[in-house]
Coordinates of C-alpha atoms in Angstrom, one line a residue:
M1 CA -25.6 -54.2 -17.4
P2 CA -25.9 -54.3 -20.4
P3 CA -23.7 -52.7 -23.2
E4 CA -26.3 -49.9 -24.2
E5 CA -27.2 -49.1 -21.0
L6 CA -23.7 -48.9 -19.6
N7 CA -23.2 -46.9 -23.0
L8 CA -25.8 -44.4 -22.3
S9 CA -24.7 -43.5 -18.9
T10 CA -21.1 -43.0 -20.0
A11 CA -21.5 -41.0 -22.8
A12 CA -18.9 -39.3 -24.0
S13 CA -18.5 -35.0 -23.1
S14 CA -15.4 -33.2 -22.5
P15 CA -13.8 -32.5 -19.3
L16 CA -14.8 -29.7 -17.0
T17 CA -12.3 -27.4 -15.4
Y18 CA -12.7 -24.5 -12.5
R19 CA -12.1 -22.4 -15.1
D20 CA -14.5 -23.5 -17.1
A21 CA -16.7 -22.6 -14.1
G22 CA -15.0 -19.0 -14.2
V23 CA -12.7 -19.1 -11.8
D24 CA -8.5 -19.3 -12.9
I25 CA -6.2 -20.7 -10.6
D26 CA -3.7 -19.3 -11.9
A27 CA -4.7 -15.7 -12.6
G28 CA -5.2 -16.1 -8.1
D29 CA -1.4 -17.1 -8.1
S30 CA -0.3 -14.4 -10.5
L31 CA -2.3 -11.4 -8.5
V32 CA -0.5 -13.3 -5.0
D33 CA 2.9 -12.7 -6.3
R34 CA 2.6 -9.1 -7.2
I35 CA 0.9 -8.4 -4.1
K36 CA 4.0 -9.5 -1.9
P37 CA 6.3 -6.5 -2.9
L38 CA 3.6 -4.3 -2.1
A39 CA 3.0 -5.8 1.3
R40 CA 6.9 -6.3 1.9
R41 CA 6.9 -2.3 2.1
T42 CA 4.4 -2.2 4.8
M43 CA 6.4 -4.7 7.3
R44 CA 7.0 -4.2 10.9
P45 CA 9.1 -6.1 13.4
E46 CA 6.2 -7.6 14.8
V47 CA 5.1 -9.7 11.8
L48 CA 6.4 -13.4 12.5
A49 CA 4.6 -14.5 9.2
G50 CA 2.4 -12.3 6.6
I51 CA 1.1 -13.1 3.1
G52 CA 1.0 -16.7 1.9
G53 CA 0.8 -18.5 4.9
F54 CA -2.7 -19.9 6.2
G55 CA -2.8 -16.9 8.7
A56 CA -0.5 -14.1 9.3
L57 CA 1.6 -14.6 13.2
F58 CA 2.0 -10.4 14.4
E59 CA 3.7 -10.6 18.0
I60 CA 2.2 -7.6 20.5
S61 CA 5.6 -5.3 21.1
R62 CA 7.0 -5.5 24.6
K63 CA 6.8 -1.6 24.7
Y64 CA 3.1 -1.6 25.4
R65 CA 2.5 -2.7 29.8
E66 CA -1.4 -3.4 29.3
P67 CA -1.9 -3.4 25.7
V68 CA -5.6 -3.5 24.7
L69 CA -6.5 -4.8 21.3
V70 CA -8.3 -2.2 19.4
S71 CA -10.3 -3.8 16.0
G72 CA -12.1 -2.0 13.2
T73 CA -13.1 -3.4 10.0
D74 CA -15.7 -1.2 6.9
G75 CA -15.7 -1.4 3.4
V76 CA -15.6 1.9 0.6
G77 CA -19.5 1.7 0.4
T78 CA -21.0 2.9 -3.3
K79 CA -17.7 5.1 -4.4
L80 CA -17.0 2.2 -6.0
K81 CA -19.5 2.5 -8.0
L82 CA -18.2 6.1 -9.3
A83 CA -14.3 3.8 -9.4
F84 CA -15.7 1.4 -12.2
E85 CA -17.4 4.0 -14.0
L86 CA -14.5 6.1 -14.5
N87 CA -12.4 3.5 -14.4
K88 CA -10.0 4.8 -11.5
H89 CA -8.6 2.0 -9.2
D90 CA -5.6 3.7 -7.6
T91 CA -6.8 5.3 -4.8
I92 CA -9.9 3.5 -3.2
G93 CA -7.8 0.6 -1.6
Q94 CA -6.2 4.0 0.9
D95 CA -9.9 4.6 0.9
L96 CA -10.4 1.0 2.5
V97 CA -7.4 1.3 5.0
A98 CA -8.5 4.9 5.7
M99 CA -11.9 4.1 7.1
S100 CA -10.4 1.3 9.4
V101 CA -7.3 3.3 10.8
N102 CA -8.7 6.1 11.5
D103 CA -12.0 4.5 13.6
I104 CA -9.4 2.9 16.1
L105 CA -6.9 5.9 16.4
V106 CA -9.8 8.1 17.9
Q107 CA -9.8 5.6 21.2
G108 CA -6.1 6.4 21.1
A109 CA -4.9 2.8 19.4
E110 CA -1.9 2.9 17.0
P111 CA -2.7 0.8 14.1
L112 CA -0.7 -2.3 13.9
F113 CA -1.8 -4.7 11.0
F114 CA -4.4 -4.7 8.1
L115 CA -5.7 -7.5 6.2
D116 CA -8.3 -6.8 3.2
Y117 CA -11.2 -8.8 0.8
F118 CA -11.1 -8.3 -2.6
A119 CA -14.2 -10.1 -4.0
C120 CA -14.9 -10.1 -7.9
G121 CA -16.9 -12.0 -10.6
K122 CA -13.9 -12.2 -13.0
L123 CA -10.9 -11.9 -11.6
D124 CA -8.5 -8.6 -13.6
V125 CA -5.1 -9.1 -12.3
D126 CA -4.4 -5.3 -13.5
T127 CA -6.8 -3.8 -11.6
A128 CA -7.1 -5.8 -8.5
A129 CA -3.2 -5.5 -8.5
T130 CA -3.7 -1.5 -8.5
V131 CA -6.3 -1.6 -6.0
V132 CA -3.7 -3.5 -3.5
A133 CA -1.2 -1.1 -4.6
G134 CA -3.3 1.6 -3.2
I135 CA -4.4 -0.9 0.1
A136 CA -0.5 -0.9 0.0
K137 CA 0.1 2.9 0.6
G138 CA -2.3 3.5 3.2
C139 CA -0.7 0.9 5.1
E140 CA 2.0 3.0 4.7
L141 CA 0.6 6.2 5.3
S142 CA -0.8 4.7 8.5
G143 CA 2.5 2.9 9.5
C144 CA 0.7 -0.5 9.8
A145 CA 1.5 -4.0 8.4
L146 CA -0.4 -5.6 5.6
I147 CA -0.2 -8.8 6.6
G148 CA -2.7 -10.9 4.9
G149 CA -5.9 -10.8 3.2
E150 CA -8.6 -12.6 0.6
T151 CA -9.5 -12.3 -3.0
A152 CA -12.0 -14.5 -4.1
E153 CA -13.6 -15.1 -7.8
M154 CA -16.8 -16.2 -7.6
P155 CA -18.7 -16.0 -11.1
G156 CA -22.3 -14.8 -11.1
M157 CA -21.7 -12.8 -7.7
Y158 CA -21.0 -9.1 -9.4
P159 CA -21.3 -7.9 -13.0
P160 CA -18.3 -7.8 -15.5
G161 CA -16.0 -5.3 -14.3
E162 CA -17.2 -4.9 -10.7
Y163 CA -15.3 -5.7 -7.4
D164 CA -16.4 -5.4 -3.7
L165 CA -13.8 -4.4 -0.6
A166 CA -13.8 -5.0 2.8
G167 CA -10.9 -4.5 5.2
F168 CA -9.5 -4.9 8.8
A169 CA -7.7 -3.5 11.2
V170 CA -5.9 -4.0 14.0
G171 CA -4.6 -1.6 16.5
A172 CA -3.1 -1.5 20.3
V173 CA -3.6 1.1 23.0
E174 CA -2.1 1.3 26.7
K175 CA -5.4 0.4 28.5
S176 CA -4.6 3.4 31.1
E177 CA -4.2 5.6 27.5
I178 CA -7.6 4.7 25.9
I179 CA -9.1 7.9 24.8
D180 CA -13.3 7.7 25.7
G181 CA -14.1 11.1 25.8
T182 CA -14.9 10.9 30.1
T183 CA -12.3 13.4 30.5
I184 CA -14.0 16.7 28.2
K185 CA -15.8 19.0 29.9
P186 CA -17.3 22.4 29.5
G187 CA -14.7 25.0 28.4
D188 CA -13.2 22.6 26.1
I189 CA -12.2 23.4 22.6
V190 CA -13.0 21.7 19.6
L191 CA -10.2 21.3 16.5
G192 CA -11.3 20.1 13.1
L193 CA -9.1 18.5 11.1
G194 CA -8.7 19.3 7.1
S195 CA -10.6 16.7 5.0
S196 CA -9.4 15.8 1.6
G197 CA -12.9 15.2 0.2
A198 CA -16.1 13.5 0.6
H199 CA -13.9 10.8 1.7
S200 CA -15.7 7.0 2.0
N201 CA -19.4 8.7 2.5
G202 CA -22.8 9.6 1.1
Y203 CA -21.6 8.6 -2.4
S204 CA -25.2 7.4 -3.1
L205 CA -26.1 10.9 -2.5
V206 CA -23.0 12.6 -4.7
R207 CA -23.8 10.1 -7.1
R208 CA -27.2 11.0 -7.7
I209 CA -26.0 14.7 -7.5
I210 CA -23.6 13.5 -10.5
E211 CA -26.1 11.8 -12.4
R212 CA -28.4 15.3 -12.3
A213 CA -26.1 18.0 -13.4
K214 CA -24.0 15.4 -15.2
P215 CA -20.4 17.5 -14.7
D216 CA -17.7 17.1 -17.4
M217 CA -15.4 14.6 -15.6
K218 CA -12.4 15.8 -17.3
A219 CA -12.8 19.8 -16.9
D220 CA -10.1 21.1 -14.8
F221 CA -11.9 21.2 -11.0
H222 CA -9.5 23.7 -9.4
G223 CA -6.9 22.3 -10.3
Q224 CA -7.4 18.9 -10.8
S225 CA -9.9 17.0 -12.9
F226 CA -13.4 16.9 -11.3
A227 CA -13.1 13.2 -11.2
E228 CA -10.1 13.5 -9.3
A229 CA -11.3 15.7 -7.1
V230 CA -14.5 13.1 -6.4
L231 CA -12.8 10.3 -6.1
A232 CA -9.7 11.7 -3.7
P233 CA -9.1 9.2 -1.2
T234 CA -9.8 9.2 2.2
R235 CA -7.5 11.2 4.4
I236 CA -5.2 9.2 6.8
Y237 CA -4.7 10.9 10.3
V238 CA -3.1 8.3 11.8
K239 CA 1.0 9.8 12.3
S240 CA -0.1 12.7 13.1
V241 CA -2.4 12.1 15.9
L242 CA -0.6 9.9 17.2
A243 CA 2.4 12.5 17.4
L244 CA 0.1 14.4 18.9
M245 CA -1.2 12.6 21.4
Q246 CA 2.7 11.9 22.9
A247 CA 2.7 15.3 23.5
M248 CA -0.2 16.5 25.2
P249 CA -3.5 15.2 26.8
V250 CA -6.4 14.3 24.3
K251 CA -9.5 14.7 25.4
G252 CA -11.7 13.2 22.8
L253 CA -11.6 12.1 18.9
A254 CA -13.9 11.6 16.2
H255 CA -13.3 10.7 12.6
I256 CA -16.2 12.4 10.5
T257 CA -17.2 9.4 8.3
G258 CA -21.4 8.7 7.7
G259 CA -23.7 11.0 9.7
G260 CA -21.5 13.7 9.5
L261 CA -20.7 16.4 12.1
V262 CA -23.8 15.9 13.5
D263 CA -24.3 12.4 14.4
N264 CA -20.4 11.4 15.1
V265 CA -19.1 14.0 17.5
P266 CA -21.5 12.7 19.9
R267 CA -19.9 9.8 19.9
I268 CA -17.4 11.0 22.3
L269 CA -19.8 13.4 24.8
Q270 CA -21.2 12.7 27.7
P271 CA -24.8 13.1 28.7
G272 CA -25.0 16.6 29.8
L273 CA -22.7 17.6 27.3
K274 CA -22.8 19.2 23.8
A275 CA -20.5 20.3 21.2
F276 CA -20.9 24.5 20.0
L277 CA -19.9 24.1 16.3
D278 CA -19.6 27.2 14.2
M279 CA -19.8 26.4 10.1
N280 CA -17.5 29.8 9.9
S281 CA -14.7 28.4 11.2
W282 CA -13.6 27.7 8.0
V283 CA -14.3 27.5 4.5
L284 CA -16.7 24.9 3.2
P285 CA -14.6 23.0 0.4
P286 CA -15.0 23.9 -3.6
L287 CA -16.3 20.1 -3.6
F288 CA -18.6 20.4 -1.2
Q289 CA -20.0 23.6 -2.6
W290 CA -21.0 22.5 -5.9
L291 CA -22.6 19.0 -4.4
Q292 CA -25.2 21.6 -2.1
K293 CA -25.6 23.5 -4.9
E294 CA -26.1 21.3 -8.3
G295 CA -28.2 19.1 -5.3
N296 CA -30.1 21.5 -3.8
V297 CA -29.0 20.2 -0.7
A298 CA -30.2 22.1 2.7
D299 CA -27.1 22.4 5.3
A300 CA -28.9 20.0 7.6
E301 CA -28.5 17.6 5.4
M302 CA -25.0 18.4 4.1
H303 CA -24.0 18.6 8.1
R304 CA -25.2 15.1 8.6
V305 CA -24.2 13.3 5.3
F306 CA -20.7 15.3 4.4
N307 CA -17.8 15.5 6.6
C308 CA -18.0 19.2 5.5
G309 CA -14.0 19.8 5.2
I310 CA -13.6 18.4 8.5
G311 CA -12.0 14.9 8.2
M312 CA -11.6 14.9 12.1
V313 CA -12.6 16.1 15.6
I314 CA -10.3 16.4 18.7
V315 CA -11.2 17.6 21.9
L316 CA -8.5 19.2 24.0
S317 CA -8.1 21.8 27.0
P318 CA -8.0 24.9 26.1
E319 CA -3.8 26.2 27.4
N320 CA -2.9 22.6 24.8
E321 CA -5.0 24.7 21.8
K322 CA -1.9 26.9 20.2
P323 CA 0.9 24.1 21.2
A324 CA -1.9 21.1 19.4
A325 CA -2.6 23.5 16.4
E326 CA 1.1 24.6 15.6
L327 CA 2.2 20.8 16.0
L328 CA -0.5 19.2 13.6
S329 CA 0.5 22.0 11.2
A330 CA 3.9 21.3 11.3
A331 CA 2.6 18.1 10.4
G332 CA 1.1 18.7 7.0
E333 CA -2.7 19.3 8.5
Q334 CA -5.3 22.2 7.6
V335 CA -6.0 23.1 11.4
F336 CA -9.7 24.9 12.8
R337 CA -10.9 26.0 15.4
I338 CA -14.3 24.8 15.2
G339 CA -16.1 25.2 18.6
R340 CA -16.1 24.9 22.4
I341 CA -17.9 21.9 24.9
E342 CA -20.9 23.3 26.4
T343 CA -23.1 22.2 29.0
C344 CA -26.2 20.1 27.1
A345 CA -29.8 20.3 28.7
D346 CA -32.2 17.9 28.8
G347 CA -33.6 16.8 25.3
E348 CA -30.9 19.4 23.8
A349 CA -29.1 18.3 20.7
Q350 CA -25.9 16.7 21.2
T351 CA -23.9 18.9 18.8
I352 CA -25.1 22.6 17.5
V353 CA -23.8 23.7 14.1
V354 CA -24.4 27.2 13.1

């Protein structure tokens, strides 16, 4: 090959690095270093190897005779968009944990460990560390270990300043103690546990209402700023409900997420049963009153989109109502008797809200 052709094919150019392509390995390493002490606070004795390896190791406790693993995964949805707009990232991690651990709780499972997935276009270590601190807090509140996760920096995939989250929880329950709703019968009572706000559902509608009403996010809203009210982290019910299950038989549990009371309560009911719920048995919290008024949202739509102040539903025998309410109240829960179980006719809705 003539020298001049060789020169053309090997024309001088500056060397490229992964950082030039938009991925900062050093930033990722820095984030891992900041995560490790947060994760250590969540450790359980069963953790054999946690953050830093290719995979986390967790030993099933010998307290279980016939352990059944229960898994759940979820994200935070468009609530993230408000976190970006308000530059408030300290509570969104708790939302992520809550959505999964509350889901596996309703089958009687004790959450054991949690993993997270954080994806962004360009990694901001401070923001990511703030988010993970919220994840660690959620794990502490639910008694599960943060044993691993993944941080993905993908240039061009996300707008500047934005990220996405996913979470994965695994719990265990004795095979004989799985809660599946099969013992629920007419005459059982329905308790509701108060929510901390809209939790992590219905935020596409929340954001649309905010766009229309244009509230002052810094203004006082019943003792806190409106921003704090609308971004209040999802309540985690794990410790109080686990204590309840140890104290007495729990027939059914429903985590009130997307679909609200109308669609979630029937998930634990056998054919031929319905839940008759009385909206007058609790006061609609201020945030939901504001959303309904400013969005001119119909009652039926409210009941199907939002939790309306009830984040967890519990079905019990009538004789257990009083001791259950006392135990849950002592654990810090707001407890309401919101309805009863009745016979359901063919073709009738399995949740009636009046």
